[in-house]
Amino acid sequence: MSTSTFPRDFVWGVSTSAFQVEGATSADGRRPSIWDTFSADRAEACDHYHRYPEDVRLMKDLGMAAYRFSVSWARVLPEGHGKPNAAGLDFYDRLLDELVAAGITPYATLYHWDLPQALEDRGGWPERETALRFADYAAAVHERLGDRVDTWFTLNEPWVAAFLGYGSGVHAPGRKSAADAFRAAHHMLLAHGLGAQALRAAGAAKVGAVLNLSPVMTPAQVSDFGRELSEEDAEAVARIDALANRQFLEPMLRGAYPAESLAVAERNGGVEHIRDGDLELIAQPLDVLGVNYYTPLVVQAQPSEPADPAYPGSTGILFCTIPTAVTAMGWPIVPGGLSLLLRRISREYPDLDLMVTENGADFVDVVTGDGIHDVDRISFIEEHLRALRAAIEEGARVRGYFVWTLLDNLEWSEGYRRKFGLVHVDFATQRRRPKDSALWYRDVIRRGGLAETRPARPTLETVAARAGVSRATVSRVVNGESSVSAQVRESVMRAVNELGYVPNLAARSLVTRRTNAVALVLSVPRQGGDALTAAVVQYVTSLLEGAGKQITLMLADTAESHRRIVAHVEAGLVDGVVLLPPDRADTLAERLSRTGVPVVLLGKPAIASLVPYVDVDNAGGAAAATEHLLARGRTTIGMVCGPMDLVAVQDRLAGHRAALQRAGLGPRLALADGLTRAAGVSATLRLLGDEPALDAVFAATDQLAIGALWAAREAGRRVPEDLAVVGFDDVDAASATTPGLTTVRVPVADQALALARLLLSRLEGRHTTSVVVPARLVVRESA
Ligand code: FCB
């Protein structure tokens, strides 16, 4: 096998679950599940129940070979038992026909956490009866769908369903009892055994189960897994491994509980519910084990630590946060954990076929006019596929990989804010849009693996040829010189992005020696930036210090200080630079990036540049503000712009214009000659003079907007009756004006955190691009 290919019959797919995508919670006789009760107001999900033909077409277009979905028990047996509801089964019948016609192999999961509420009302999983009901349910589903489904998974992630559902209570049904959690876990295992038996008896071709498994390690082992542990840490690791992984693996695959978890169960309500013969029933022969992997469990011994309610018996063990790049869920990104895990399972169970049935990531996606460029998700999946392939090369029997998940969907207790999808869903319209990751995954599937070698690195020449300009011009653009026209700069930057060109020096820094120091460079003063600067200093310092870096604070206020900073970085005294650039064009960022040391910026730079930055979505925020005014019936809207050499002002103007254009309106602008309230007063008076019918003002910043409120008073206009006013930034004073100012909130902490993480990712040599943090409209009385 060549290094980049996967076995020829490797299965490429995508996973979903019923409750997270279907919606239609009361259609065709379906009755509530515990998740309907637990999150009553928001179960419309992706309306997959009605839109499945579109979703199957989408999968077909993406070249998906397999679709792992789950069946809703509450559709099939609305009361949990009795006669199956034919209308509920009809949905899966239609779905399977559609899949088969599209050439997509279905993989069915019978239980993905949505227990019929009727069964919970009779005691739920802590009752043995529920396991018996599951076997009937499995048989009923197989009877109707067995002709088109080859591979059946009984349960998805019983640890989560038992210990978060009945132990910590953060999942449905929300109970908090360690005893119930252990009983639930045992009865889920029993349900698996009985269900597997029933499926087998009915002639199912392949039967498996899906477990959430995580390698367990100490913080020091994250980068060095072989590292020796103290006796206490080794005990902590073994105990959590028993509770999280072996408590499920061993009964299913060996017919016995690990002594450690059994001992904890004994102390928490006892083990009378484990009857003679249960373990033999549970240990049915399996054709495939589904492995869901997201992140490792990182722990260490800490005598004073109380037990975590999700892990009864974890007294004296600390669950650690580690300084690595994380997803938006805050889950550390550790691709190597996947190969560790797969190698271990194959070593311990050499005859068992494995499939990665879930792996994926939540990131903050920014929807732009030309698509959703979710490079972080692409990197995440790519790195995990490399880890998976490495495991196969070392002998792990992995037969397939399913991305979690097809669509942005209802992420359980986290609701809709989590975005795991390859495909973006606009929940107001149910419109689907494939993200870049979907198209990238399509290419992986088409190719049967990752690109052979990384494509030959694009050079200055390649970029010049693509953009149709000279090398010197490319170099001028890349180095941030301002002597290039905006149009040429744009076409060069497009070529740079399309080709993924990285200037040489940046890569070189990855192999140079580490100093463990990071420079935090502050330019002074930023417009309205005090709160932001303070937050950045706080987050960058604490996150990077947590990662073992020392912070050197440097002030960039004069040409001399710029020279000094560049010399410091050139001398190799720091591993990376966080730069709070000035509002107006200067070339410090580019000069620093040419040293080859990773640099990240706060705020989009005035000159198009390759240096990644974190910024707030200025255009999107301004569009939201303008759309709000339009929705309130305002038709004659003016904008008070600040100085146009400020990038944020340019972007806010662009967003304002775009929103007006969509409504068929044109802009009315007044330029303020500064960012003061007085400048806002005179610009607003000018707008009112030019257009007496003016009924709304959008100001580029809150200070200007406060000026607009004053001007309205001066001109005898009532706010909001005659004139609505909206600002931007949500400064403290905005809530104290009369009337309170409607404005756009710029999430300061999110930006600061993103900046620190961006630098960490770059220091780890990850592929990163700029981050745009969403802005949110805060509606108060002024509009
Ligand atoms: C897994 C679940 C799946 C989804 C992902 C993010 O634990 O099986 O439904 O919530 O996590």
PDB file of C-alpha atoms and ligand atoms in Angstrom, residues 15-17 20 68 112-113 156-157 160 164 171 210 212 292-294 329 331 357-362 404-405 409-413 418 420, ligand 1:
ATOM      1  CA  SER A  15     -23.063   9.790   9.933  1.00  0.00           C
ATOM      2  CA  THR A  16     -26.191  11.398  11.348  1.00  0.00           C
ATOM      3  CA  SER A  17     -28.729  10.461  13.998  1.00  0.00           C
ATOM      4  CA  GLN A  20     -30.478  15.442  15.429  1.00  0.00           C
ATOM      5  CA  ARG A  68     -24.898   5.844   8.720  1.00  0.00           C
ATOM      6  CA  HIS A 112     -28.908   6.810  19.147  1.00  0.00           C
ATOM      7  CA  TRP A 113     -30.145   8.052  22.542  1.00  0.00           C
ATOM      8  CA  ASN A 156     -24.528   4.356  19.799  1.00  0.00           C
ATOM      9  CA  GLU A 157     -22.216   5.383  22.653  1.00  0.00           C
ATOM     10  CA  VAL A 160     -22.788   8.834  27.006  1.00  0.00           C
ATOM     11  CA  LEU A 164     -24.544  11.746  30.964  1.00  0.00           C
ATOM     12  CA  HIS A 171     -28.300  14.700  28.684  1.00  0.00           C
ATOM     13  CA  VAL A 210     -20.776   1.817  18.271  1.00  0.00           C
ATOM     14  CA  ASN A 212     -17.231   6.338  22.093  1.00  0.00           C
ATOM     15  CA  ASN A 292     -16.328   7.211  17.621  1.00  0.00           C
ATOM     16  CA  TYR A 293     -13.292   9.340  18.338  1.00  0.00           C
ATOM     17  CA  TYR A 294     -13.130  13.067  19.015  1.00  0.00           C
ATOM     18  CA  MET A 329     -16.363  22.803  21.676  1.00  0.00           C
ATOM     19  CA  TRP A 331     -12.042  19.699  22.678  1.00  0.00           C
ATOM     20  CA  THR A 357     -18.177   5.593  12.742  1.00  0.00           C
ATOM     21  CA  GLU A 358     -17.777   9.208  13.912  1.00  0.00           C
ATOM     22  CA  ASN A 359     -15.015  11.780  13.788  1.00  0.00           C
ATOM     23  CA  GLY A 360     -15.348  15.478  13.071  1.00  0.00           C
ATOM     24  CA  ALA A 361     -15.295  18.911  14.610  1.00  0.00           C
ATOM     25  CA  ASP A 362     -17.264  21.958  15.588  1.00  0.00           C
ATOM     26  CA  TRP A 404     -19.605  13.351  11.884  1.00  0.00           C
ATOM     27  CA  THR A 405     -21.659  14.801  10.290  1.00  0.00           C
ATOM     28  CA  ASN A 409     -27.761  19.878  13.197  1.00  0.00           C
ATOM     29  CA  LEU A 410     -29.228  19.732  16.683  1.00  0.00           C
ATOM     30  CA  GLU A 411     -26.238  19.043  18.904  1.00  0.00           C
ATOM     31  CA  TRP A 412     -28.111  17.639  21.920  1.00  0.00           C
ATOM     32  CA  SER A 413     -27.834  19.882  24.995  1.00  0.00           C
ATOM     33  CA  ARG A 418     -22.580  23.776  17.335  1.00  0.00           C
ATOM     34  CA  PHE A 420     -20.214  19.831  12.959  1.00  0.00           C
TER      35      PHE A 420
HETATM   36  C1  FCB B   1     -21.135  12.013  19.575  1.00  0.00           C
HETATM   37  C2  FCB B   1     -22.564  11.664  19.227  1.00  0.00           C
HETATM   38  C3  FCB B   1     -23.113  12.443  18.071  1.00  0.00           C
HETATM   39  C4  FCB B   1     -22.678  13.895  18.109  1.00  0.00           C
HETATM   40  C5  FCB B   1     -21.186  13.984  18.260  1.00  0.00           C
HETATM   41  C6  FCB B   1     -20.645  15.385  18.257  1.00  0.00           C
HETATM   42  O1  FCB B   1     -20.892  11.732  20.905  1.00  0.00           O
HETATM   43  O2  FCB B   1     -22.690  10.296  18.951  1.00  0.00           O
HETATM   44  O3  FCB B   1     -24.507  12.318  18.082  1.00  0.00           O
HETATM   45  O4  FCB B   1     -23.334  14.529  19.126  1.00  0.00           O
HETATM   46  O5  FCB B   1     -20.794  13.357  19.452  1.00  0.00           O
END
